[in-house]
XYZ file of C-alpha atoms in Angstrom:
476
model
C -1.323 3.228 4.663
C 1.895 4.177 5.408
C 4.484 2.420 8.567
C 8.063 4.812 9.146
C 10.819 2.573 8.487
C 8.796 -0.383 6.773
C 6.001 1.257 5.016
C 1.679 0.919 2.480
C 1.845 -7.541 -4.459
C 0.912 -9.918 -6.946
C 0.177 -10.643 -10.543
C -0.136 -13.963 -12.267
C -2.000 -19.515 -17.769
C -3.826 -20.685 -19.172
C -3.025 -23.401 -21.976
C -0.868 -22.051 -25.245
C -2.889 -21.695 -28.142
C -2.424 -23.395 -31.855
C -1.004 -22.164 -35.130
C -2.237 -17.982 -35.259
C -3.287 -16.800 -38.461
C -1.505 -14.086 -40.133
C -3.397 -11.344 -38.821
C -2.924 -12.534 -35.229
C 0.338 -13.668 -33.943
C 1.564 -14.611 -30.759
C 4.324 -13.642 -29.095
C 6.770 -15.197 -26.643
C 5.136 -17.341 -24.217
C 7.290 -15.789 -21.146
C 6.008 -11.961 -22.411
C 2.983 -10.639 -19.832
C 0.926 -7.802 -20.915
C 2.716 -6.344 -17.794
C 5.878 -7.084 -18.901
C 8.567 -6.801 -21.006
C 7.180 -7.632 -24.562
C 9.874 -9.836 -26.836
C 10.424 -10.361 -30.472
C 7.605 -10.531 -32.149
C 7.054 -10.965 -35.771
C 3.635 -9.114 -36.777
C 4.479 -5.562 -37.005
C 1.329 -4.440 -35.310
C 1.966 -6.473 -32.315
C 5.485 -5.335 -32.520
C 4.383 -1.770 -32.099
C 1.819 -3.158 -29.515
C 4.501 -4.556 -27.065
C 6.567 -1.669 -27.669
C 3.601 0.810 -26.100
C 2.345 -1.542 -23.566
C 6.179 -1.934 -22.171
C 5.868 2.226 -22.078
C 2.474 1.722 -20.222
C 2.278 1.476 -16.435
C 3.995 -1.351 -14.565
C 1.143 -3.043 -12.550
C 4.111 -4.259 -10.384
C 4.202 -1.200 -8.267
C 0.367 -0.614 -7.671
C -0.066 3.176 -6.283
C -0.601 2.885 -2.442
C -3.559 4.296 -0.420
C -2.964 7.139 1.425
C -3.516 7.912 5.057
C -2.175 6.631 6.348
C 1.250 5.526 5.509
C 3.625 3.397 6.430
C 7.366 5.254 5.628
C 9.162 2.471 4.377
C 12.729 2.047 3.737
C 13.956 1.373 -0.562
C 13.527 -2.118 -1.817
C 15.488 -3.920 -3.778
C 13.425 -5.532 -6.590
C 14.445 -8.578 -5.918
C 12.529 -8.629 -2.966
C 8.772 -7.254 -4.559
C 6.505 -10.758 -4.784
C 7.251 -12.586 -7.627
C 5.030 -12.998 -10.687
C 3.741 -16.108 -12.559
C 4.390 -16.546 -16.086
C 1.386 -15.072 -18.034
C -0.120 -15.265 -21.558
C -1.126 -12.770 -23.776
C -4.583 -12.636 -25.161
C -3.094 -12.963 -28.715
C -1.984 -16.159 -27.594
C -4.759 -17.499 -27.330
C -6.166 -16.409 -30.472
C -6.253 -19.385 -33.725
C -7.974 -17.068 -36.148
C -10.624 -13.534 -36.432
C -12.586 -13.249 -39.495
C -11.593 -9.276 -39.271
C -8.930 -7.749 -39.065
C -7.704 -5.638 -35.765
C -6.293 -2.188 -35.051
C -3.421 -1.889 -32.803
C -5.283 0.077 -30.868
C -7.926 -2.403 -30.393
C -5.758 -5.516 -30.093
C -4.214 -3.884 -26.648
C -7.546 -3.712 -25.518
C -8.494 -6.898 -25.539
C -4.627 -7.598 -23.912
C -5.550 -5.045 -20.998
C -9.005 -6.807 -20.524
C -7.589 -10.422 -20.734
C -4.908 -9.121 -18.054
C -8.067 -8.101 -16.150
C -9.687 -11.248 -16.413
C -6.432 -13.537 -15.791
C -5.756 -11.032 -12.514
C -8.893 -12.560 -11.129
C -8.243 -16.011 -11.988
C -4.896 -16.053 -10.027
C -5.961 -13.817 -7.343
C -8.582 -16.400 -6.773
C -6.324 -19.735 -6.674
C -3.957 -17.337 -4.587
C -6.521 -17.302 -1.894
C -7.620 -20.524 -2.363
C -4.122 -21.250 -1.612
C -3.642 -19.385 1.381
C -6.874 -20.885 3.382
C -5.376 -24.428 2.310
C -1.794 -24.812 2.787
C -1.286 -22.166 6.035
C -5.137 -21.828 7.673
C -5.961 -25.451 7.474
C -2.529 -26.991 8.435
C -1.903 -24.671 11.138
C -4.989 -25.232 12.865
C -4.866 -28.987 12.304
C -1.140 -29.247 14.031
C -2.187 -26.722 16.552
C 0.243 -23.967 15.846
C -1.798 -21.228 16.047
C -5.321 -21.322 17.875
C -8.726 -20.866 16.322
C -9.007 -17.636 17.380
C -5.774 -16.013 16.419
C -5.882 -17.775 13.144
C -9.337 -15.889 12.665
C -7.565 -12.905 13.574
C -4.635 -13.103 11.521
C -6.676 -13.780 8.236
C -10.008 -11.973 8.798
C -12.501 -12.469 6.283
C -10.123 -13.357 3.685
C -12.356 -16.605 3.114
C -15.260 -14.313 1.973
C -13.333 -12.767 -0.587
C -13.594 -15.448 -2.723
C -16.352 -15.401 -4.138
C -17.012 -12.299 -5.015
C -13.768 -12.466 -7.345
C -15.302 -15.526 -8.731
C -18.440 -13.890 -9.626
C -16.021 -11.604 -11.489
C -14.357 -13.591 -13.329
C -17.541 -16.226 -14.732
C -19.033 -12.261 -15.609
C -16.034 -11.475 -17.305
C -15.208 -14.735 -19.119
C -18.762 -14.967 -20.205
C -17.976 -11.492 -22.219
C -15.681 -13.233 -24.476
C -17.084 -13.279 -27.845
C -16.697 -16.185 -30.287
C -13.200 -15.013 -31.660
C -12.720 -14.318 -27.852
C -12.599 -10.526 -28.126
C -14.439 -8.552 -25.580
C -16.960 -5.654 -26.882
C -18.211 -3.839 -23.758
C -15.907 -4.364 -20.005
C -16.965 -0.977 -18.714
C -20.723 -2.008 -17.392
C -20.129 -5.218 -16.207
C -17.528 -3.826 -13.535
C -19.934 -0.642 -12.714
C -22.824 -3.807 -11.741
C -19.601 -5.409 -10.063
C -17.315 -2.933 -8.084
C -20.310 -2.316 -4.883
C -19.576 -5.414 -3.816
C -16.078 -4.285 -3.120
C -17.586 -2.395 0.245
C -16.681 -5.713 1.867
C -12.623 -5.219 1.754
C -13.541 -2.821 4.418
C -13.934 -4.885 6.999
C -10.933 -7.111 5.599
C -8.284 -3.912 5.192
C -9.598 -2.724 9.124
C -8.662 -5.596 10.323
C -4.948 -5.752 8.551
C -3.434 -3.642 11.091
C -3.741 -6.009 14.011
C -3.482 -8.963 11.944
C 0.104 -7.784 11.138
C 0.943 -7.324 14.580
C -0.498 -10.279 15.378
C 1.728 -12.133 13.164
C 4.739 -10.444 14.088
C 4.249 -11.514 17.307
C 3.802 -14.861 16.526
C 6.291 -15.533 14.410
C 8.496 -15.314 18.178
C 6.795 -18.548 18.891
C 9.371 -21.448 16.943
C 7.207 -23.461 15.459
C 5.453 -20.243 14.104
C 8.485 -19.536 12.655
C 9.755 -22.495 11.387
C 6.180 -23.697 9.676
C 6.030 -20.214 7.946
C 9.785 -20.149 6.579
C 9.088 -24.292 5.431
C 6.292 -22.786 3.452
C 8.180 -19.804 2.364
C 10.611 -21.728 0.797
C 8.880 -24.103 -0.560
C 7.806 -23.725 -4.665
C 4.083 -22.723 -4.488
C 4.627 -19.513 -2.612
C 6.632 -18.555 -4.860
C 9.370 -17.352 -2.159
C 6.694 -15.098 -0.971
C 5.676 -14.755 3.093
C 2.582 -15.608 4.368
C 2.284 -11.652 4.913
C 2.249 -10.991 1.231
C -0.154 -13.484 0.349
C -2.953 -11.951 3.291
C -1.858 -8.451 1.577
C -3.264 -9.540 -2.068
C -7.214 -8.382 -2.022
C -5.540 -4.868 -1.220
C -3.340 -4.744 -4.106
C -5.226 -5.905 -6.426
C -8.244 -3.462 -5.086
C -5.970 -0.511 -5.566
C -4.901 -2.159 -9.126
C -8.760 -1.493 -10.774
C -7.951 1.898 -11.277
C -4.573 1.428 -13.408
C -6.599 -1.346 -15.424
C -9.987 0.284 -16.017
C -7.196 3.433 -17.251
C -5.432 1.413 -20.126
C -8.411 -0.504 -21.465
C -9.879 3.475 -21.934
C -6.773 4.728 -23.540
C -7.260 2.285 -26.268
C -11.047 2.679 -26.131
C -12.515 4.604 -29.405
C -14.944 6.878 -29.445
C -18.174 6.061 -30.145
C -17.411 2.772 -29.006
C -20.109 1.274 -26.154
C -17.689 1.334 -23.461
C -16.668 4.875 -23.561
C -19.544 6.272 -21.640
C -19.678 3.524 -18.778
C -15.537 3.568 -18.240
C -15.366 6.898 -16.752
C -18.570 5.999 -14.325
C -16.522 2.300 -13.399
C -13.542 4.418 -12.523
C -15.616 7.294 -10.693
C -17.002 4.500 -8.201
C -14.109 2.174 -8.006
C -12.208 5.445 -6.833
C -14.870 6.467 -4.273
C -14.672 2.994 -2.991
C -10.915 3.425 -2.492
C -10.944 6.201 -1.315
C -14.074 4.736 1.654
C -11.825 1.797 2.794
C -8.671 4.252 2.884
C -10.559 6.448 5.436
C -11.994 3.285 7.611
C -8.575 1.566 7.471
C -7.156 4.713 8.502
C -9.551 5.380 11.135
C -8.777 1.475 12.136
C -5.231 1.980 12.117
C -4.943 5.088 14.542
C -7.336 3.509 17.165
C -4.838 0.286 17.315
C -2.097 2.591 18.096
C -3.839 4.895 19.839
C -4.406 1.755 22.123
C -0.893 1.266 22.225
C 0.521 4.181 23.607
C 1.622 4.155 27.401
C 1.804 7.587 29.474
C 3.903 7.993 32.112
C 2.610 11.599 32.997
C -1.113 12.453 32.814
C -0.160 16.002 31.083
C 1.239 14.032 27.675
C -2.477 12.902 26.942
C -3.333 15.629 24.703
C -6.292 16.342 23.932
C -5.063 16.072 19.879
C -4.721 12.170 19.987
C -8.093 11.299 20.638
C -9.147 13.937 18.506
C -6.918 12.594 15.994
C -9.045 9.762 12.974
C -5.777 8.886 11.015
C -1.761 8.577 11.090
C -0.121 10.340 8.265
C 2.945 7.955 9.199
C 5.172 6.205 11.300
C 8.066 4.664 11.591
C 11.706 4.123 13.440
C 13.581 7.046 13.738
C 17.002 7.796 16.008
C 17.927 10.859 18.095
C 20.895 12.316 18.784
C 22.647 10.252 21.553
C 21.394 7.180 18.724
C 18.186 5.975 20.820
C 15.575 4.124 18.745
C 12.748 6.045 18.904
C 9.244 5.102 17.254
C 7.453 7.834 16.390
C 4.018 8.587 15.153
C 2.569 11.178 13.079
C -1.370 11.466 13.977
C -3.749 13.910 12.283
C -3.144 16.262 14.721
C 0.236 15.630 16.515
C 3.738 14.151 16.602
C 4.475 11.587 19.144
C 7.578 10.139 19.949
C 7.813 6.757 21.770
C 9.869 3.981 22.787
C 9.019 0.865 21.679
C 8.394 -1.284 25.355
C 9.347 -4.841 25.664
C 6.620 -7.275 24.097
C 5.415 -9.602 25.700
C 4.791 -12.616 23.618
C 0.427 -12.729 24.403
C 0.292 -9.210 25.041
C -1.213 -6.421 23.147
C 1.734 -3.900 21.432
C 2.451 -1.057 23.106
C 4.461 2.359 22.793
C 6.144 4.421 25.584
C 5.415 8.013 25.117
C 8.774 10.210 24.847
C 8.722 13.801 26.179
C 5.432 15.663 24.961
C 3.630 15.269 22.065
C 3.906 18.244 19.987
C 0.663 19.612 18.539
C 0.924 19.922 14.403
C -0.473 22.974 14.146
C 2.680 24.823 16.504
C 5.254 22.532 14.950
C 8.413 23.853 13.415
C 10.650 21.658 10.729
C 14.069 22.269 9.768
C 15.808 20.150 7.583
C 19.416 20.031 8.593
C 21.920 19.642 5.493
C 24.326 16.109 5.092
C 27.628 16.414 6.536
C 26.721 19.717 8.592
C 26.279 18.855 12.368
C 23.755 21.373 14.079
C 24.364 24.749 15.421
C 24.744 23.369 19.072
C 27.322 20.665 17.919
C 25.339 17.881 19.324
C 24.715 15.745 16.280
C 29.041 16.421 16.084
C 29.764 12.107 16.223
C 26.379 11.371 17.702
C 24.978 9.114 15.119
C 28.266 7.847 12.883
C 30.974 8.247 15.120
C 32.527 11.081 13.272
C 32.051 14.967 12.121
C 29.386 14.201 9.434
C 25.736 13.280 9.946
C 23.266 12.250 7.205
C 19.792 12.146 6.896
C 18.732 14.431 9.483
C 16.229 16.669 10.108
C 14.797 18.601 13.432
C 11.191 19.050 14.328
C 10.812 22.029 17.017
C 7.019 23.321 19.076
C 6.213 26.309 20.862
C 3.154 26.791 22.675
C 1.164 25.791 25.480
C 4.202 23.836 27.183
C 7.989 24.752 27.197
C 9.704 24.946 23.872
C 10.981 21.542 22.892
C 12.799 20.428 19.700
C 13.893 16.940 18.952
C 16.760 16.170 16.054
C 16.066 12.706 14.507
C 18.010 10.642 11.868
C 15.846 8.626 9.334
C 17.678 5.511 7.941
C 18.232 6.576 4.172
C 17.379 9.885 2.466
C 14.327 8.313 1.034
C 13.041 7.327 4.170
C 13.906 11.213 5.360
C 12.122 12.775 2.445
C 8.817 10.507 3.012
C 8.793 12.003 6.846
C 9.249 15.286 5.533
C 6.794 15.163 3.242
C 4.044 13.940 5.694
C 5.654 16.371 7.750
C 4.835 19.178 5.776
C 1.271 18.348 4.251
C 0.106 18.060 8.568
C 1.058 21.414 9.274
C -0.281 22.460 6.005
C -3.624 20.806 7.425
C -3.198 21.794 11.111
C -2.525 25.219 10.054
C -5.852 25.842 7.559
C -8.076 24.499 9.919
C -6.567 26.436 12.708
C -7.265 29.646 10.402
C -10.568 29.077 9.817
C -11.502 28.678 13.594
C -11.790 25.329 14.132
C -15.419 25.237 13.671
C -15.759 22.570 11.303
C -17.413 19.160 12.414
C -14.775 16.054 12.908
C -17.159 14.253 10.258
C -15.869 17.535 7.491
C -12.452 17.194 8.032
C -10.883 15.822 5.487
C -8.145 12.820 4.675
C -4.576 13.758 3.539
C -4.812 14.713 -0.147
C -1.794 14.516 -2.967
C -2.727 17.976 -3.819
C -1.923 19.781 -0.582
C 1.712 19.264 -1.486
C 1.394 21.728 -4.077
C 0.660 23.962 -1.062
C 3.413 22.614 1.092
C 6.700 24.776 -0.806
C 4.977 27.944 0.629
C 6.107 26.602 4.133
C 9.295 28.102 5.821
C 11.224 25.172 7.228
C 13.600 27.436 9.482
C 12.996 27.345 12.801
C 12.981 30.490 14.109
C 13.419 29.598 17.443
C 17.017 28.385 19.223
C 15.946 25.432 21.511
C 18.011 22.444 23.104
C 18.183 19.512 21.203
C 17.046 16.251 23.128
């Protein structure tokens, strides 16, 4: 899901292993499959850590879409940090045959698999210990908000238990795996409970956030922060692990088939595991989505009856949303629904009170909106971006959304705070009045239940759009 101006992880020994034979050799005990591979001295795992460092980075785990949070650029010092890790060939003392490249990265990509679930599990484990427990015992947080703040992370647990005793009951006497691809089809339906966990993530972050006004809050969740088993990581990032690693199946499930043979057991049942584990995603990306626009749906505060449009309650997901500035430099939060743009101010929070979102002007329905992206350094034609944001002649990251239709013409220039941050709202921009537009051609006549989620394809639909406004209206 994706949140305008923030946006929508963590990877992790086991004990090193004796004297390898000369088929087998480990390398450097700070390499991760994930990682960057070092020296080593077998050619064959030379070549190995040579592809796998090519392979994906597990680090940056795709995101689900809708909806989205647009998120400013990271630095990469500030993505969770990861624990030191083995490699499975570190673990090896001897094989009585030898190994293919090819099939020595597979059993790497399964032991990653397999040590993922170990740490995800003492990661948890963590969490419910050293923040739930203490926090309720001192009386920082109540009962209740605790439960709301960390949902039914506790049930979690087990079920990645169950996966790892099924996957370290696979390993063979030489501790290769033969067949992964079955045991995770059996396995991945009992992912249908991060549904209820991801639905709830939305006010559990708000939550939070509003709690971390309280001092003690505060000052019990930076002590943890900074102390060494969190790994300088917030309590936010911890509650934010079953996700990642949910959306990480997928990139796994991938590499152990690229170095899958044919004829080999596994290479029926991998494309099935991956079929599901995808449908899954795709099942708690629509309910979180559908969980996410009814919180801020809540939120929103008119102060004319006539800016209830009929296209927010109509509307099941957010594309985005985010901070955004107008012209005269007013903070503006705006929201991208299924259907509509909204544009709010954010309204003072009170520290027990639900969040909530002024409504700015009139929504403008997606299906009449107009986009224009306005060039750096070029104020607009009416000269009123001319010093408005920077103070001088040149303006950056701008772009102006415009709607005709059932109201007076309005248009609104906004400033994003980077040009990343600009291209994601354009983007989401785009691909809802692709949307709005198709389903306003065919009549509208399809059910709510057959509309359909944002796809990645639709962009390849989205150049065809012309992103000139052809209408001169006052900026706000």
């Amino acid at each position: 899901m994706m949140n305008a101006g923030k946006c929508f992880q963590i990877h992790f020994n086991i004990t090193v292993a004796g004297p390898c034979n000369k088929r087998v050799k480990p390398v450097d005990k700070s390499a991760s499959v994930t990682g960057i591979i070092t020296q080593v001295k077998t050619p064959a795992l030379k070549r190995l850590g040579q592809s796998i460092q090519r392979s994906i980075s597990f680090r940056t785990e795709a995101r689900p879409l809708p909806p989205m949070p647009i998120r400013t650029r990271q630095k990469a010092s500030s993505f969770p940090r990861r624990r030191n890790s083995q490699l499975w060939s570190d673990t090896v003392d001897s094989l009585s045959h030898e190994l293919s490249t090819k099939e020595i990265k597979r059993q790497e990509v399964i032991y990653e698999l397999t040590q993922g679930e170990k740490q995800l599990i003492e990661d948890l484990s963590l969490v419910k210990k050293v923040y739930y427990e203490p926090m309720l015992k001192l009386d920082i947080m109540t009962e209740s908000e605790l439960g709301q703040i960390f949902g039914t992370l506790d049930s979690l647990i087990p079920l990645h238990e169950d996966l790892l005793a099924r996957l370290e009951g696979l390993r063979g006497a030489e501790k290769t795996v033969q067949e992964v691809g079955p045991t995770m089809m059996d396995w991945f339906p009992c992912l249908e409970a991060y549904i209820t966990y991801c639905c709830n993530q939305v006010g559990a972050k708000a939550l939070l956030d509003q709690k971390k006004q309280d001092k003690r809050v505060e000052h019990f969740l930076r002590l943890c922060q900074e102390s060494s088993f969190s790994r300088k990581l917030d309590l936010w990032n911890f509650l934010d692990l079953p996700r990642s690693r949910l959306v990480k199946y997928p990139l796994l499930l991938k590499e152990i088939q690229k170095s899958t043979p044919p004829e080999h057991p596994d290479e029926e049942a991998l494309p099935h595991a991956m079929e599901l584990i995808q449908r899954i995603i795709t099942e708690v990306n629509l309910k979180t989505g559908e969980a996410e626009c009814q919180f801020y749906r809540r939120g929103l505060c008119y102060s004319e009856d006539s800016q209830r449009v009929s296209e927010i309650q109509a509307s099941r997901f957010l594309y985005c949303h985010g901070e955004l500035k107008s012209t005269k430099g007013q903070k503006l939060h705006v929201f991208l629904f299924e259907l509509v743009l909204v544009l709010t101010r954010p309204m003072a929070q009170d520290r027990e009170g639900p969040v909530q979102f002024q409504v700015y002007r009139q929504p403008l329905p997606a299906a009449h909106l107009h986009l224009e992206d306005l060039p750096d350094g070029e104020p607009s034609s009416s000269g009123s971006f001319r010093g408005a944001f920077t103070g001088n002649d040149k303006v950056k990251n701008c772009f102006r959304v415009s709607a005709t239709g059932r109201s007076k013409p309005q248009s609104h220039s906004l400033q994003a705070n980077d040009s990343f941050n600009k291209q994601q709202w354009i983007s989401c921009l785009r691909q809802a009045m692709v949307q709005s537009r198709d389903r306003q051609a065919q009549g509208s006549h399809c059910k709510p239940s057959e509309r359909l989620s944002p796809e990645p394809a639709l962009y390849n639909n989205i150049a065809e759009l012309n992103l000139n406004s052809d209408v001169e209206m006052p900026d706000t």
